[in-house]
XYZ file of C-alpha atoms in Angstrom:
273
model
C 130.410 97.330 -115.579
C 128.153 97.913 -118.622
C 128.857 95.800 -121.646
C 128.933 98.724 -124.090
C 126.490 99.093 -126.977
C 126.984 96.787 -129.948
C 124.613 98.331 -132.396
C 122.871 97.334 -135.542
C 119.561 97.823 -137.117
C 117.233 99.706 -134.799
C 114.413 97.300 -134.015
C 111.429 99.555 -133.375
C 110.502 101.581 -130.307
C 112.877 100.958 -127.440
C 114.148 103.227 -124.694
C 117.046 105.136 -126.237
C 118.181 106.963 -123.116
C 121.086 105.507 -121.167
C 119.479 106.735 -117.944
C 118.116 104.041 -115.604
C 114.366 103.579 -115.787
C 112.193 104.672 -112.896
C 110.965 101.595 -110.963
C 107.341 101.980 -112.061
C 108.349 102.310 -115.703
C 110.732 99.364 -115.469
C 107.951 97.219 -113.991
C 105.482 98.284 -116.708
C 107.990 97.559 -119.463
C 108.809 94.169 -117.938
C 105.106 93.226 -117.810
C 104.651 94.062 -121.468
C 107.858 92.230 -122.356
C 106.614 89.032 -120.679
C 103.150 89.368 -122.235
C 104.570 89.711 -125.735
C 107.025 86.852 -125.191
C 104.141 84.643 -124.067
C 102.395 85.369 -127.346
C 105.450 84.063 -129.178
C 105.720 81.021 -126.904
C 102.039 80.064 -127.091
C 100.972 81.202 -130.566
C 104.106 80.102 -132.402
C 106.225 77.599 -130.468
C 103.403 75.719 -128.755
C 100.739 76.068 -131.452
C 103.079 74.673 -134.111
C 104.668 72.166 -131.685
C 108.132 73.466 -132.544
C 109.462 72.441 -129.138
C 107.876 69.242 -127.786
C 108.498 70.248 -124.141
C 107.183 73.787 -124.255
C 103.504 73.602 -123.301
C 103.762 70.986 -120.589
C 106.865 72.550 -119.070
C 105.049 75.895 -118.874
C 101.894 74.398 -117.386
C 103.885 72.304 -114.898
C 105.675 75.397 -113.565
C 109.102 74.333 -114.809
C 109.680 77.582 -116.731
C 110.743 80.876 -115.144
C 110.868 84.177 -117.051
C 112.903 87.163 -115.888
C 113.423 90.553 -117.520
C 116.406 92.875 -117.302
C 115.772 96.420 -118.504
C 119.437 97.419 -118.716
C 120.522 98.951 -122.021
C 124.014 97.472 -121.780
C 123.943 94.578 -119.315
C 127.201 93.124 -118.059
C 127.665 89.366 -118.587
C 128.287 88.826 -114.864
C 125.065 90.639 -113.931
C 123.039 88.557 -116.396
C 124.629 85.394 -115.018
C 123.715 86.479 -111.476
C 120.091 86.676 -112.617
C 120.328 83.270 -114.311
C 121.690 81.618 -111.189
C 119.017 83.278 -109.056
C 116.382 81.726 -111.345
C 117.911 78.260 -111.071
C 118.189 78.423 -107.296
C 114.591 77.129 -107.402
C 114.862 73.341 -107.829
C 111.579 73.062 -109.735
C 112.879 75.253 -112.570
C 114.251 73.388 -115.586
C 114.044 76.207 -118.144
C 114.902 79.860 -117.579
C 114.264 82.697 -120.025
C 116.082 86.001 -119.669
C 114.416 88.721 -121.748
C 116.348 91.886 -122.655
C 113.852 94.378 -124.155
C 116.154 97.425 -124.137
C 119.139 95.768 -125.784
C 119.509 97.155 -129.330
C 122.320 94.819 -130.403
C 121.912 93.088 -133.730
C 122.054 89.313 -133.826
C 125.819 88.664 -134.303
C 126.992 90.795 -131.345
C 124.136 89.472 -129.217
C 125.291 85.930 -129.932
C 128.797 86.916 -128.882
C 127.398 88.487 -125.707
C 125.622 85.222 -124.850
C 128.910 83.404 -125.424
C 130.515 85.710 -122.857
C 127.777 84.818 -120.373
C 128.475 81.119 -121.076
C 132.180 81.631 -120.506
C 131.545 83.436 -117.221
C 129.301 80.567 -116.150
C 132.018 78.038 -117.015
C 134.599 80.002 -115.018
C 132.364 80.185 -111.948
C 131.800 76.445 -112.010
C 135.346 75.344 -112.790
C 134.528 73.871 -116.179
C 137.296 71.553 -117.318
C 138.213 70.660 -113.754
C 134.818 69.413 -112.597
C 133.160 68.580 -115.908
C 130.878 70.847 -117.955
C 128.945 73.652 -116.214
C 125.417 72.848 -115.000
C 123.494 75.138 -117.366
C 123.241 75.303 -121.163
C 122.359 78.564 -122.945
C 120.907 79.423 -126.352
C 120.346 82.826 -127.952
C 117.032 83.940 -129.480
C 116.800 87.169 -131.508
C 114.158 89.069 -133.543
C 116.523 89.700 -136.474
C 116.640 86.036 -137.531
C 115.577 85.394 -141.132
C 114.192 82.167 -142.629
C 116.593 79.843 -144.418
C 114.805 76.660 -145.531
C 117.876 75.151 -147.191
C 118.314 72.751 -144.269
C 116.598 71.908 -140.960
C 119.579 73.235 -138.969
C 119.471 76.576 -140.788
C 115.807 77.039 -139.876
C 116.524 76.872 -136.141
C 117.398 80.568 -135.898
C 114.104 81.524 -137.587
C 112.177 79.399 -135.097
C 114.065 81.296 -132.375
C 112.824 84.661 -133.674
C 111.589 85.953 -130.319
C 110.181 89.496 -130.070
C 113.142 90.641 -127.940
C 116.701 89.351 -127.547
C 116.378 86.387 -125.210
C 118.657 83.879 -123.496
C 117.145 80.435 -123.011
C 118.820 78.486 -120.208
C 118.269 74.791 -119.428
C 119.712 72.484 -116.796
C 122.350 70.253 -118.345
C 121.012 67.306 -116.363
C 117.679 67.740 -118.156
C 119.418 67.634 -121.524
C 121.510 64.624 -120.585
C 118.361 62.774 -119.571
C 116.991 63.273 -123.075
C 120.089 62.964 -125.193
C 122.161 60.424 -123.380
C 125.037 62.895 -123.189
C 124.611 64.630 -126.576
C 124.975 68.307 -125.663
C 124.464 69.845 -129.115
C 121.466 71.433 -130.781
C 118.180 72.904 -129.670
C 116.981 72.301 -126.128
C 114.201 69.831 -125.265
C 112.653 68.731 -122.016
C 112.457 65.017 -121.022
C 108.744 65.116 -121.781
C 109.694 65.232 -125.457
C 110.238 61.516 -125.025
C 106.458 61.164 -125.134
C 106.573 61.830 -128.891
C 107.073 58.362 -130.451
C 107.775 59.699 -133.945
C 110.857 61.449 -132.531
C 112.102 58.318 -130.780
C 112.014 55.735 -133.542
C 114.794 53.355 -132.616
C 115.578 52.740 -136.290
C 116.534 56.411 -136.640
C 120.095 56.839 -135.403
C 120.153 60.638 -135.760
C 120.350 62.732 -132.578
C 117.019 63.884 -131.177
C 117.739 67.544 -131.951
C 118.290 66.688 -135.632
C 114.998 64.784 -135.840
C 113.103 67.622 -134.204
C 114.741 70.216 -136.460
C 113.633 68.231 -139.512
C 110.096 67.904 -138.119
C 110.041 71.664 -137.523
C 111.119 72.413 -141.089
C 108.340 70.131 -142.333
C 105.862 72.020 -140.123
C 106.978 75.431 -141.378
C 106.693 74.261 -144.985
C 103.252 72.758 -144.358
C 101.874 75.856 -142.600
C 103.674 78.177 -145.002
C 106.719 80.344 -144.426
C 104.719 83.451 -145.264
C 102.030 82.652 -142.707
C 104.549 81.972 -139.928
C 106.526 85.117 -140.768
C 103.300 87.165 -140.736
C 102.448 85.877 -137.249
C 105.940 86.710 -135.999
C 105.659 90.161 -137.573
C 102.294 90.715 -135.874
C 103.792 89.826 -132.479
C 106.705 92.156 -133.167
C 104.319 94.979 -134.105
C 102.381 94.353 -130.884
C 105.678 94.665 -129.023
C 106.511 97.973 -130.708
C 103.074 99.477 -130.044
C 102.937 98.397 -126.413
C 106.451 99.619 -125.633
C 105.664 102.946 -127.303
C 102.558 103.311 -125.107
C 104.519 102.562 -121.955
C 107.318 104.943 -122.854
C 104.920 107.589 -124.135
C 103.075 107.589 -120.822
C 106.404 108.102 -119.086
C 107.275 111.025 -121.359
C 103.870 112.612 -120.844
C 104.397 112.570 -117.088
C 108.044 113.567 -117.118
C 107.294 117.248 -116.477
C 105.477 116.299 -113.284
C 108.309 114.049 -112.174
C 106.575 110.850 -113.278
C 109.223 109.735 -115.761
C 112.948 109.254 -115.686
C 114.909 109.504 -118.914
C 113.023 107.126 -121.200
C 112.548 108.034 -124.848
C 109.856 106.428 -126.993
C 111.689 106.717 -130.312
C 113.576 103.984 -132.086
C 116.968 103.273 -130.578
C 119.916 104.811 -132.368
C 121.675 102.489 -134.778
C 125.071 103.895 -133.822
C 127.281 101.159 -132.450
C 124.700 98.387 -132.847
C 127.106 96.064 -134.632
C 129.966 96.718 -132.242
C 130.683 93.970 -129.715
C 129.873 94.478 -126.025
C 132.928 95.805 -124.257
C-alpha cells in the first residue's frame, strides 16, 4: 500500500503525476539518478575523504545502488528491495535512491524509521538480538550547522535525492567493537591511523565527525555548498530532460503520465500513511 505523500518544499523538477512511469522512462530516470548520485559520492564524499571507506568500498564492488521510482513507496516494499540487495554476500553497503519522493527531510526521516521498524519485526529484534542491517537517511534539504561535529553530519549527507544508506551490522561491529551509533564506516577505515589513536577514547564516529568538520572549514563551507548546489542543479536539468522527452512523445504513446514541472508542495510535510 502506498505510504501517502508527506509534502514539503518542492525540490525542483520531479514527476508530479501519481501515474506509474512507463518502463523506458523509469529506466532512463533511474540511470540519471545513479549518475547524479555518483557525482555526489565521488566529487564530495570521496574527494573530501568524508567517509574513509567510500572509495575503496566502491572500487572493491562492496556497494550496490538501487533506485525506486515510486512517488509514495511503502516501507515494506522498500525493505524488500533492501533485502534483495543484501542477498549478495559481497555487498556491505546498499544505497536506495528515491528520486520521485517529494517529502521534506523530517517526514522522510520518519519514513526511514518505519523501514527500520519493519526490518526489526521481520528479524525478531529483541528476541534474537538486533537486526542485521543498519540504516541512515540522506536528504537534499539538509543545511550546514557548524556549531558541532555531530550537527554537521546531516549537511555531509546532503545527497541529490532522498536516499537510504544501509550497512551490514556485522561490518559496523567489526569497526566499532559493538558501538552501533553514529555515521557508518567500513572496516577499511581502520587503515587511517589518525582515526585510531589509542590515546583517544572517543568512539570512531565522533573522531571522524570532528575530522569532517575540520575538512569543511578548511575547504570552506561556501565552496562545499556550491558544489552540492551544482550537483543538485545537474539533477534538476537532467530529470527535466528525461521527463520532457516523455511529454513530447506522449501524443504518440511514448509517455505515460509523467510531468516535468516541480512537484506540488501540498502534503509534503505530512507523514507517510
